[in-house]
PDB file of C-alpha atoms in Angstrom:
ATOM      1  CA  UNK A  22     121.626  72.944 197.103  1.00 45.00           C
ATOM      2  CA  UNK A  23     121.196  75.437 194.659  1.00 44.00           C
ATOM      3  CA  UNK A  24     118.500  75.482 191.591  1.00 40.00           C
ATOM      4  CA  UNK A  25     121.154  73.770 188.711  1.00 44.00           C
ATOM      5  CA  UNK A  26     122.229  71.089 191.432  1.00 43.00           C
ATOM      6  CA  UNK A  27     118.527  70.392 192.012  1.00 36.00           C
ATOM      7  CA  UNK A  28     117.677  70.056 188.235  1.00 37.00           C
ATOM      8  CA  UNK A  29     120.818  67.505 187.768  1.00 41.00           C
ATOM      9  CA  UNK A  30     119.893  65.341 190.601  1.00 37.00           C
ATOM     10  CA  UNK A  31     115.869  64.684 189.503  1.00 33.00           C
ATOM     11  CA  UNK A  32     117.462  64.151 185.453  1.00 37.00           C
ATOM     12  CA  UNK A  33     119.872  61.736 187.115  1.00 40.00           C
ATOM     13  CA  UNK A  34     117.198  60.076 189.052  1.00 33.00           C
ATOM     14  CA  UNK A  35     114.748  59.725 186.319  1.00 33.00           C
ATOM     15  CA  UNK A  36     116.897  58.234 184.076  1.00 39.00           C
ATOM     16  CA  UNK A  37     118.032  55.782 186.938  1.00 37.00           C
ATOM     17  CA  UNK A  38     114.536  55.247 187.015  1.00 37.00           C
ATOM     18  CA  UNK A  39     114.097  54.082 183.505  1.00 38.00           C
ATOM     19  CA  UNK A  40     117.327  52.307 183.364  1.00 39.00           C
ATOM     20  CA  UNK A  41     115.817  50.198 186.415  1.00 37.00           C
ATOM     21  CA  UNK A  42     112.201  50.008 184.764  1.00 38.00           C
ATOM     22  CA  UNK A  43     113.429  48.830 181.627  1.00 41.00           C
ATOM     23  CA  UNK A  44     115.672  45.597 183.928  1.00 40.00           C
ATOM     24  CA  UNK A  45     112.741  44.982 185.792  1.00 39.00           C
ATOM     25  CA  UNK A  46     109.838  44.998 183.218  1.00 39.00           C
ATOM     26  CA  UNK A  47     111.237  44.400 179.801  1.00 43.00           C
ATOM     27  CA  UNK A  48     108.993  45.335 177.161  1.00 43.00           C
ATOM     28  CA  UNK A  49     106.892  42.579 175.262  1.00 43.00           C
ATOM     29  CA  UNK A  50     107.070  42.179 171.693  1.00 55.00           C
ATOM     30  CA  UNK A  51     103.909  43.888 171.366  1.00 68.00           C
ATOM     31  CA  UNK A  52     101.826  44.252 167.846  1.00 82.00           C
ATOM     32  CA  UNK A  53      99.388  42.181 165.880  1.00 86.00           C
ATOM     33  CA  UNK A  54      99.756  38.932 166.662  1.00 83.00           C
ATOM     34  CA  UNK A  55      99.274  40.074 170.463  1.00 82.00           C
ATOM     35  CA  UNK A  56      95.599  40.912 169.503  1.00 83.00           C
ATOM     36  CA  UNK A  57      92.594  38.777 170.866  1.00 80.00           C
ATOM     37  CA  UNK A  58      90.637  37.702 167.849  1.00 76.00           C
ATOM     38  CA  UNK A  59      90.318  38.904 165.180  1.00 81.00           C
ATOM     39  CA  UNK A  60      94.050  39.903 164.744  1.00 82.00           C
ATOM     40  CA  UNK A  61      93.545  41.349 161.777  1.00 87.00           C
ATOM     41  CA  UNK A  62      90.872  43.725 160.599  1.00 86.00           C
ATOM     42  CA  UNK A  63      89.610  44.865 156.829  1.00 81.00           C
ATOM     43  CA  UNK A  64      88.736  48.050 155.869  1.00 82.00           C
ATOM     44  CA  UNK A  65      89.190  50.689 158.340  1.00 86.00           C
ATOM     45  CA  UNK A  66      88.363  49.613 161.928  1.00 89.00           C
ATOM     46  CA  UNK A  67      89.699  52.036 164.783  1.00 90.00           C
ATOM     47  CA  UNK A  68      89.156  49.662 167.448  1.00 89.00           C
ATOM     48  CA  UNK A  69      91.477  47.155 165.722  1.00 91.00           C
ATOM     49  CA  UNK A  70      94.944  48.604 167.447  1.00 89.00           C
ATOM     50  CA  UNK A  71      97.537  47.224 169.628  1.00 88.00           C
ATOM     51  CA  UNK A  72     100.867  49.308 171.885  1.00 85.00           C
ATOM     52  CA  UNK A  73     103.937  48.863 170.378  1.00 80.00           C
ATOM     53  CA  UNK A  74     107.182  47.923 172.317  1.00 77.00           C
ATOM     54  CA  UNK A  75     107.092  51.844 173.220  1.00 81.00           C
ATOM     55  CA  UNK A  76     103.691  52.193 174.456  1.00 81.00           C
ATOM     56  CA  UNK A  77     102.743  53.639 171.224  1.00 87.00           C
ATOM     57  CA  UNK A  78      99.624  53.150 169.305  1.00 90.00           C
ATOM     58  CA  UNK A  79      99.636  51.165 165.970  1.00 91.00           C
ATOM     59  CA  UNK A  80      96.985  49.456 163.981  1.00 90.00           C
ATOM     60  CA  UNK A  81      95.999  46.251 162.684  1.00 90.00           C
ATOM     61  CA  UNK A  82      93.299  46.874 159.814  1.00 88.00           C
ATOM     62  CA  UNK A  83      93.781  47.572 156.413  1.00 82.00           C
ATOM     63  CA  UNK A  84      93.396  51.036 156.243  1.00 85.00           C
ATOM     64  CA  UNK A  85      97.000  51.492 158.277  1.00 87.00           C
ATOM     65  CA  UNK A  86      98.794  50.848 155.078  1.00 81.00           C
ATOM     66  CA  UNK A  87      97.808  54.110 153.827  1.00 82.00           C
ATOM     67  CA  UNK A  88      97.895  55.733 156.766  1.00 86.00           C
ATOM     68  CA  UNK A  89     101.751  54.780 157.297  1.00 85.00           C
ATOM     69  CA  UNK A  90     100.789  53.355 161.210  1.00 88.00           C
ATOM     70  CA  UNK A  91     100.705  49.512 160.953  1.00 88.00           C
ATOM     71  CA  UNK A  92     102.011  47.292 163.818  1.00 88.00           C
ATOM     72  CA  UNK A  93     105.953  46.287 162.468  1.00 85.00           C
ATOM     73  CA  UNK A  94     104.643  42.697 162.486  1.00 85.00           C
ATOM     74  CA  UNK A  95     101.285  43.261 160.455  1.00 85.00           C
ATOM     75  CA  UNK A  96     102.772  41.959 156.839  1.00 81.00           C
ATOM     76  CA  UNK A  97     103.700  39.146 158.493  1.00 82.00           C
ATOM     77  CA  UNK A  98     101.003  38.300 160.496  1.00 83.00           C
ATOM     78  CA  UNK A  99      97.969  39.392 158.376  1.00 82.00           C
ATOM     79  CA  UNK A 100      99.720  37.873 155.490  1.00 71.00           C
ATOM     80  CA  UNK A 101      98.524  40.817 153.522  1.00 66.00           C
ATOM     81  CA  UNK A 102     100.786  42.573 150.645  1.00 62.00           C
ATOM     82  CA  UNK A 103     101.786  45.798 150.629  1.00 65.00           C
ATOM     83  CA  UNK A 104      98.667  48.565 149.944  1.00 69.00           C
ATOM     84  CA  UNK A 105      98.387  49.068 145.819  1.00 78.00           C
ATOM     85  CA  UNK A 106      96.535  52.417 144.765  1.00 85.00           C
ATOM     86  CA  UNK A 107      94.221  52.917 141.987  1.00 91.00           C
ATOM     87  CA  UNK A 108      95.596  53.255 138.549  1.00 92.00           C
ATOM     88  CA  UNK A 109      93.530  54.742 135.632  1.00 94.00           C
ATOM     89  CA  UNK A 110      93.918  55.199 131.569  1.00 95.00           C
ATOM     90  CA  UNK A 111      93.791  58.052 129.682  1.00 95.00           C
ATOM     91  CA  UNK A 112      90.452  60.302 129.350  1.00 96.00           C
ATOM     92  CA  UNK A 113      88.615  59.184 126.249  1.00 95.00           C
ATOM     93  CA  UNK A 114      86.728  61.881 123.852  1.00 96.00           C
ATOM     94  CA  UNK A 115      83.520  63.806 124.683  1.00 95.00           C
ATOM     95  CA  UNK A 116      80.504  62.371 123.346  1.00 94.00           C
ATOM     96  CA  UNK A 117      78.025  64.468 120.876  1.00 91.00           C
ATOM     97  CA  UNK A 118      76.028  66.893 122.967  1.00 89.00           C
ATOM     98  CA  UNK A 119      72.819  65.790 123.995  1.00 86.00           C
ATOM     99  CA  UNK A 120      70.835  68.312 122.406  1.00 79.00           C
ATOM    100  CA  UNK A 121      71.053  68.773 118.453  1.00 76.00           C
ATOM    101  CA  UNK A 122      69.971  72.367 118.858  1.00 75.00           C
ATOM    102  CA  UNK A 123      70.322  74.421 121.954  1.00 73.00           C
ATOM    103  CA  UNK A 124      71.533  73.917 125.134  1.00 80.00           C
ATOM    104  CA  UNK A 125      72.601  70.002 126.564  1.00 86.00           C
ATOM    105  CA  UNK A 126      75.723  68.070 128.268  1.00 93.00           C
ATOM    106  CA  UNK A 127      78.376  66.354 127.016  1.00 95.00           C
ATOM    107  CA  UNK A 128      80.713  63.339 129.150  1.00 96.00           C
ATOM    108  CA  UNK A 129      83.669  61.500 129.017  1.00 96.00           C
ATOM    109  CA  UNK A 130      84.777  58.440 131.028  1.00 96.00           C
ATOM    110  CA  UNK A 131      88.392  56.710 131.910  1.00 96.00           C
ATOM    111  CA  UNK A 132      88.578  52.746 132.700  1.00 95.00           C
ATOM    112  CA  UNK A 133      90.705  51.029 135.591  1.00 94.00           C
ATOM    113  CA  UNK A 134      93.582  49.789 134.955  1.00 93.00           C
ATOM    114  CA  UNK A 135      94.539  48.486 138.122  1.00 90.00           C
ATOM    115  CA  UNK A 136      92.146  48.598 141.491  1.00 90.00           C
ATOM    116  CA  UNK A 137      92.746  49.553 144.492  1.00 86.00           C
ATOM    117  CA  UNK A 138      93.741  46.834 147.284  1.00 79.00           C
ATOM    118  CA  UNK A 139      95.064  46.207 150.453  1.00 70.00           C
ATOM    119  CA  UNK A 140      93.887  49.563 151.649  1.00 70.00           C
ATOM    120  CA  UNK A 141      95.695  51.714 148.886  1.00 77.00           C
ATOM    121  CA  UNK A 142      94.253  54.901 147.416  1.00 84.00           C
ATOM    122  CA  UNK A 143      90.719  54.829 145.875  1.00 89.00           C
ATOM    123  CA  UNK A 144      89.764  55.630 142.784  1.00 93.00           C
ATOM    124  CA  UNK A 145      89.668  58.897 141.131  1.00 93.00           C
ATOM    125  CA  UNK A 146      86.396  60.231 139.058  1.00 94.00           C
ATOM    126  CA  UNK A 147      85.452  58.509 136.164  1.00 95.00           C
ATOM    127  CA  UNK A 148      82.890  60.319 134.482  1.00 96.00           C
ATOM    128  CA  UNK A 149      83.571  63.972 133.643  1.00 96.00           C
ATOM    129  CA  UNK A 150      80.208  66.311 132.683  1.00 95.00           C
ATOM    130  CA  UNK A 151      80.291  69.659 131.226  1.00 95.00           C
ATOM    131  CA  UNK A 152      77.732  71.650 129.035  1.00 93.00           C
ATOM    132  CA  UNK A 153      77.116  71.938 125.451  1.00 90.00           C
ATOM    133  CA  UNK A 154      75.521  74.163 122.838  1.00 84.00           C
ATOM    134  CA  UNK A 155      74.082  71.468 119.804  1.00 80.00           C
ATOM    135  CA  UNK A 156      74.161  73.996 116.525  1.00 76.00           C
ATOM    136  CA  UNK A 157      73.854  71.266 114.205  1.00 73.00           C
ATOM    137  CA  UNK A 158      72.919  71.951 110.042  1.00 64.00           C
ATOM    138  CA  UNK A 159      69.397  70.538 110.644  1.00 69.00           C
ATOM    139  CA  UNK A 160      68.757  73.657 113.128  1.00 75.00           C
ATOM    140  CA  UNK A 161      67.610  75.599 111.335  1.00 71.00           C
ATOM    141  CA  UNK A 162      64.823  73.563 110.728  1.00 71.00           C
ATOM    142  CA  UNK A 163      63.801  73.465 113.454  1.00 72.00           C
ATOM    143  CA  UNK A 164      63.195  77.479 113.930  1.00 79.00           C
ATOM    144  CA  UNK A 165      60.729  76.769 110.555  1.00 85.00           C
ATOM    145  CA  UNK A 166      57.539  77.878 111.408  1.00 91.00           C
ATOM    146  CA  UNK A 167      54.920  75.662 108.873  1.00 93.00           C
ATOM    147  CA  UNK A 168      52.518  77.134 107.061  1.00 94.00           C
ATOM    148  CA  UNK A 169      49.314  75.213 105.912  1.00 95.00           C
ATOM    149  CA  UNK A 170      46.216  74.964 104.428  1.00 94.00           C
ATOM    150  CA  UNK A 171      43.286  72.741 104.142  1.00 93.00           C
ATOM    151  CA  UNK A 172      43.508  70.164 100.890  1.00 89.00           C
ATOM    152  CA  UNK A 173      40.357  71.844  99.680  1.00 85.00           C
ATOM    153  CA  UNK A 174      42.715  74.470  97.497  1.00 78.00           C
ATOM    154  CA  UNK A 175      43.403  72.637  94.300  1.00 61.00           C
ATOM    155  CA  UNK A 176      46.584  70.562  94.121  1.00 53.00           C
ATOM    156  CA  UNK A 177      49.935  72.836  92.693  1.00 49.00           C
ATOM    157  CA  UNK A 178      47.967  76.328  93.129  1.00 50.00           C
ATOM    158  CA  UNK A 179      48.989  78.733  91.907  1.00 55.00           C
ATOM    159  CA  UNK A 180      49.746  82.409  92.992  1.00 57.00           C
ATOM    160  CA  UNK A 181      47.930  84.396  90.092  1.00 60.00           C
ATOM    161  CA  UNK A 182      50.043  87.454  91.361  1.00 59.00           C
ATOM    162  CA  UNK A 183      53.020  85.496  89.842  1.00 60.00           C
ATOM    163  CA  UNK A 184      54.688  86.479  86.216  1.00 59.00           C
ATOM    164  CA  UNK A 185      53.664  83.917  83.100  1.00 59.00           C
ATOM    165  CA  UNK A 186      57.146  83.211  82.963  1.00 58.00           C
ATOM    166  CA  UNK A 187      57.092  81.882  86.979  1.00 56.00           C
ATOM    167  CA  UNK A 188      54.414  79.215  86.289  1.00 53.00           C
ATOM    168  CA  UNK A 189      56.704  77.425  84.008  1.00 54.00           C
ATOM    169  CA  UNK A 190      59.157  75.744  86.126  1.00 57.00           C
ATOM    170  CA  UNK A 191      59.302  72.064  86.420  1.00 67.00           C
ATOM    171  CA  UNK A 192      56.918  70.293  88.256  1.00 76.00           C
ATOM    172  CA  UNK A 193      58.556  68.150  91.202  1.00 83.00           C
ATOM    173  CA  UNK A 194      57.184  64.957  92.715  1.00 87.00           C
ATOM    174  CA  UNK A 195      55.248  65.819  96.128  1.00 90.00           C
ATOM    175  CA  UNK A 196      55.851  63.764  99.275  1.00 93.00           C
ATOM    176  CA  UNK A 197      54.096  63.392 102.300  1.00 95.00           C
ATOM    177  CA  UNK A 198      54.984  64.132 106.048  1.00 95.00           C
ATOM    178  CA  UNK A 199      52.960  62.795 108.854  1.00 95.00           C
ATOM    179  CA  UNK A 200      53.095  65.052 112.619  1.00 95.00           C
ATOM    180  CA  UNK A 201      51.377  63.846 115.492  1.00 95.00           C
ATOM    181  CA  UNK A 202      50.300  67.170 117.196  1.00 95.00           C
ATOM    182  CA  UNK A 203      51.388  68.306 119.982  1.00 94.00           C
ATOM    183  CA  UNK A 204      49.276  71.786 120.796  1.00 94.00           C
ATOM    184  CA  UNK A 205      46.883  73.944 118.613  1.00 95.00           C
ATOM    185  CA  UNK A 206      45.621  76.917 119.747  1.00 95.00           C
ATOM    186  CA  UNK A 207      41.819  77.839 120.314  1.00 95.00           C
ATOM    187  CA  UNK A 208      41.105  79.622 117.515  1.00 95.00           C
ATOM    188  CA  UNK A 209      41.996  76.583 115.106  1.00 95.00           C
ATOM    189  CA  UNK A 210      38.007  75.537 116.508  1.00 94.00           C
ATOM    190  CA  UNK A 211      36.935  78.789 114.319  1.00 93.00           C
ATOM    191  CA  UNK A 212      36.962  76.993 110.667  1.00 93.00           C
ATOM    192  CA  UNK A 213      35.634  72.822 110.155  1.00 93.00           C
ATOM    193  CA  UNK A 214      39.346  72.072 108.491  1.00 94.00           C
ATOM    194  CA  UNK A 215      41.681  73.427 111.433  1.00 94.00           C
ATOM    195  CA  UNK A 216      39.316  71.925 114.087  1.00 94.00           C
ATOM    196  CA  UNK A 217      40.894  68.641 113.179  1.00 93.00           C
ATOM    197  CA  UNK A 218      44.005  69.967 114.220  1.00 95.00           C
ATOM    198  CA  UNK A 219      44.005  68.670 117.642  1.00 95.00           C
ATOM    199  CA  UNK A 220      46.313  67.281 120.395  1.00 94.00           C
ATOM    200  CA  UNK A 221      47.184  63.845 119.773  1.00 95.00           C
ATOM    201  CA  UNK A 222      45.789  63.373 116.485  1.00 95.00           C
ATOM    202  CA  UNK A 223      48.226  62.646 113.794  1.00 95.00           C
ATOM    203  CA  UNK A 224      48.091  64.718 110.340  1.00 95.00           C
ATOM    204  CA  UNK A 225      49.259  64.398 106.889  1.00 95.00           C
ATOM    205  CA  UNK A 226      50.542  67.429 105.087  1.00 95.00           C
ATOM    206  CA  UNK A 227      51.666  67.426 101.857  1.00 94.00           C
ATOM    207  CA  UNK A 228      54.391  69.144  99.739  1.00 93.00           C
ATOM    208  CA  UNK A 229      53.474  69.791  96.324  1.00 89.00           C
ATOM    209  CA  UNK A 230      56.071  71.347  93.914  1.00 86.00           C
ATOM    210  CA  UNK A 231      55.075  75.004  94.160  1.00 82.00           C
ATOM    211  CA  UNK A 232      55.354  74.854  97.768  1.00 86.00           C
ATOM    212  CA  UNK A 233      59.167  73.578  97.325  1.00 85.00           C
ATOM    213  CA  UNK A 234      62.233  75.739  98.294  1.00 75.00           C
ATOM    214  CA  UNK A 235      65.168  75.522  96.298  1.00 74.00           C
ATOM    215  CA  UNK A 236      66.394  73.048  98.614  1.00 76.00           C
ATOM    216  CA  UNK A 237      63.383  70.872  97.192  1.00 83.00           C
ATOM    217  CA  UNK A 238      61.343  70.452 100.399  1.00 86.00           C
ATOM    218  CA  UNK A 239      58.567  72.134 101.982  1.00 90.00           C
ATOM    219  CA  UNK A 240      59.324  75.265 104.631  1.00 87.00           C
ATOM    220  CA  UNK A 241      58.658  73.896 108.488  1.00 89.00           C
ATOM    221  CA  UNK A 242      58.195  69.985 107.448  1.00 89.00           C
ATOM    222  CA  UNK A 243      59.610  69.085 110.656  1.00 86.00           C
ATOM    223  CA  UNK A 244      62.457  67.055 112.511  1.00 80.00           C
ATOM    224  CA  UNK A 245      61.817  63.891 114.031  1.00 81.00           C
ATOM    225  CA  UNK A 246      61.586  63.442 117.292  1.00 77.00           C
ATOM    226  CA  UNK A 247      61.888  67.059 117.488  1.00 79.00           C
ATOM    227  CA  UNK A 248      58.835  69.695 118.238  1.00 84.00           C
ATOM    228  CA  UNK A 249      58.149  72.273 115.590  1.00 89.00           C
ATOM    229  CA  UNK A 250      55.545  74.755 115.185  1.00 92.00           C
ATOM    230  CA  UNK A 251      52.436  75.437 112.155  1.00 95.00           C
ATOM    231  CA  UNK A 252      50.446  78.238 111.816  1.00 96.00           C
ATOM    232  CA  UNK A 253      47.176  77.788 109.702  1.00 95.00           C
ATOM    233  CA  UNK A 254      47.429  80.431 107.066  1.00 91.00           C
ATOM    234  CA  UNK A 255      43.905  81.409 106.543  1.00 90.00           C
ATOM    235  CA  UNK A 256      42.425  81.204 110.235  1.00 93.00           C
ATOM    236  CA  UNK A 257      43.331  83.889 112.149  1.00 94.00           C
ATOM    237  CA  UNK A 258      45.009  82.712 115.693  1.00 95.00           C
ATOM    238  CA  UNK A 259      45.315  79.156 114.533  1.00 96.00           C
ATOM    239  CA  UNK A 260      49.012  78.126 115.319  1.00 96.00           C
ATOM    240  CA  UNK A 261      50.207  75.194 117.296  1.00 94.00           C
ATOM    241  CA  UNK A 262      53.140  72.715 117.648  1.00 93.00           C
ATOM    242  CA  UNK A 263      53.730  69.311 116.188  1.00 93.00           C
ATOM    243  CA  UNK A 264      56.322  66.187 116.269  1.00 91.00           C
ATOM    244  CA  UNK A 265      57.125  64.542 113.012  1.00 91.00           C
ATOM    245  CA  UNK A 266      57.034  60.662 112.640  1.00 92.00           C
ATOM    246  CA  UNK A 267      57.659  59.638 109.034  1.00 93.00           C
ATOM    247  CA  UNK A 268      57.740  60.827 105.854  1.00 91.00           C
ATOM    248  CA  UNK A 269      56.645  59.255 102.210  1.00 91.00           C
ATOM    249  CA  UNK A 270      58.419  60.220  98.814  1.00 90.00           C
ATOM    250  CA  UNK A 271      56.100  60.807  95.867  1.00 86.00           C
ATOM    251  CA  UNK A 272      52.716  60.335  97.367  1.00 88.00           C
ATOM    252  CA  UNK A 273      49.642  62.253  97.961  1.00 89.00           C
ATOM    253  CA  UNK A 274      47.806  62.766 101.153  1.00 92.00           C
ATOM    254  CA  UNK A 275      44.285  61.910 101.716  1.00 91.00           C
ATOM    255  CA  UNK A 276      41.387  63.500 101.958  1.00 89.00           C
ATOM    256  CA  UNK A 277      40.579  65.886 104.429  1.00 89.00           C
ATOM    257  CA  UNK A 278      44.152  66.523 104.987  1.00 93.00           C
ATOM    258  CA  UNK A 279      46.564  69.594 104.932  1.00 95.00           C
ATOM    259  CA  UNK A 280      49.110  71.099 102.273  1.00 93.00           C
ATOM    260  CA  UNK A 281      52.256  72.650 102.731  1.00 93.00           C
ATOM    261  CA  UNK A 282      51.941  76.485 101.547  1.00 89.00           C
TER     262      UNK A 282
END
């Protein structure tokens, strides 16, 4: 018998076979409900499985619903509804950056409309994070550098470098600042009024008139909650950094304190 004879016989006698198999063993209605306890699983469980009618592999748990390989009786017999995937709104704005000046983050979130169940698709993010420069007006306030002196100079002093005609401008109320500071350097130890001027300790500083910008306010008065820096303007080396707390229209500082220059 040659080679194509050959090849036709074994094709006839598997499919004999099979036709035989399949009169003699017909196949079971095989899937979930064929499962020793627990039929059904949650979540994903790879040991929860069962053969279908053609030997096949199909699954029982939750988790088949997204991954398209149930058991054909598992709606039925897990009494579950079909898998429903995350839905989510619309991205909402990006808040103020975290820093005021310089460099900080920024985030927005999205809410969920409609969770997940049954096995359907998670949720996406929620939260988005991305850098932020903060170049807000009151920045450049914060680059001030303060200059000060002890209250021992007379109150309003006066430059006597200036013109006559400079002296006469109107005299503005003075208010008070109070900064608890933050650093001061070790030559503030040199002179008895910038020894004071140490970590922790909070200080009054006052800005009289002639001390006042156009802007009416005092050069370096500070930010609060922010760090700013002093410098002591007749010790050499003196400088340092301080955090301002409050502030007081039209008073005067007390003794032993400093003055805006």
């Amino acid at each position: 018998m040659g080679a194509r004879g050959w090849s036709s016989a074994r094709l006839g006698v598997v499919l004999v076979g099979y036709v035989l198999s399949g009169m003699m063993l017909p196949a079971a209605e095989a899937g979930c409900r064929d499962r020793n306890s627990p039929t059904c699983c949650t979540g994903r469980n790879n040991e929860c499985f069962e053969y279908t009618k053609r030997k096949t592999v199909c699954y029982c748990d939750a988790y088949c619903q997204k991954t398209r390989d149930c058991c054909e009786d598992y709606q039925q017999v897990c009494q579950i509804s079909a898998a429903l995937d995350c839905e989510v709104g619309p991205w909402g704005s990006w808040s103020p950056c975290t820093s005021p000046c310089g460099i900080g983050s920024t985030e927005r979130s999205r809410q969920v409309s409609v969770p997940p169940r049954n096995g359907g698709m998670p949720c996406p993010d929620l939260k988005q994070r991305r850098g932020c420069y903060g170049n807000n007006a009151v920045c450049s306030s914060a680059k001030e550098v303060a200059k000060i002196l002890p209250d021992s100079y007379k109150r309003n002093f006066k430059d006597p470098w200036r013109r006559p005609h400079m002296l006469m401008k109107e005299e503005k109320a003075s208010y008070c600042v109070y900064l608890r500071v933050k650093q001061a350097s070790v030559a503030c130890k040199l002179k008895l009024w910038s020894a004071q001027l140490v970590r922790d300790r909070l200080v009054c500083a006052e800005c009289q008139s002639d001390a006042m910008s156009k802007s009416d306010r005092c050069g370096g008065d500070g930010l609060e909650g922010s760090r700013t820096f002093w410098v002591a303007a007749s010790v050499s080396g003196c400088h340092g950094s301080w955090v301002r707390e409050s502030s007081s229209k039209g008073c005067h500082c007390p003794p032993y304190s400093v003055l805006f220059v």
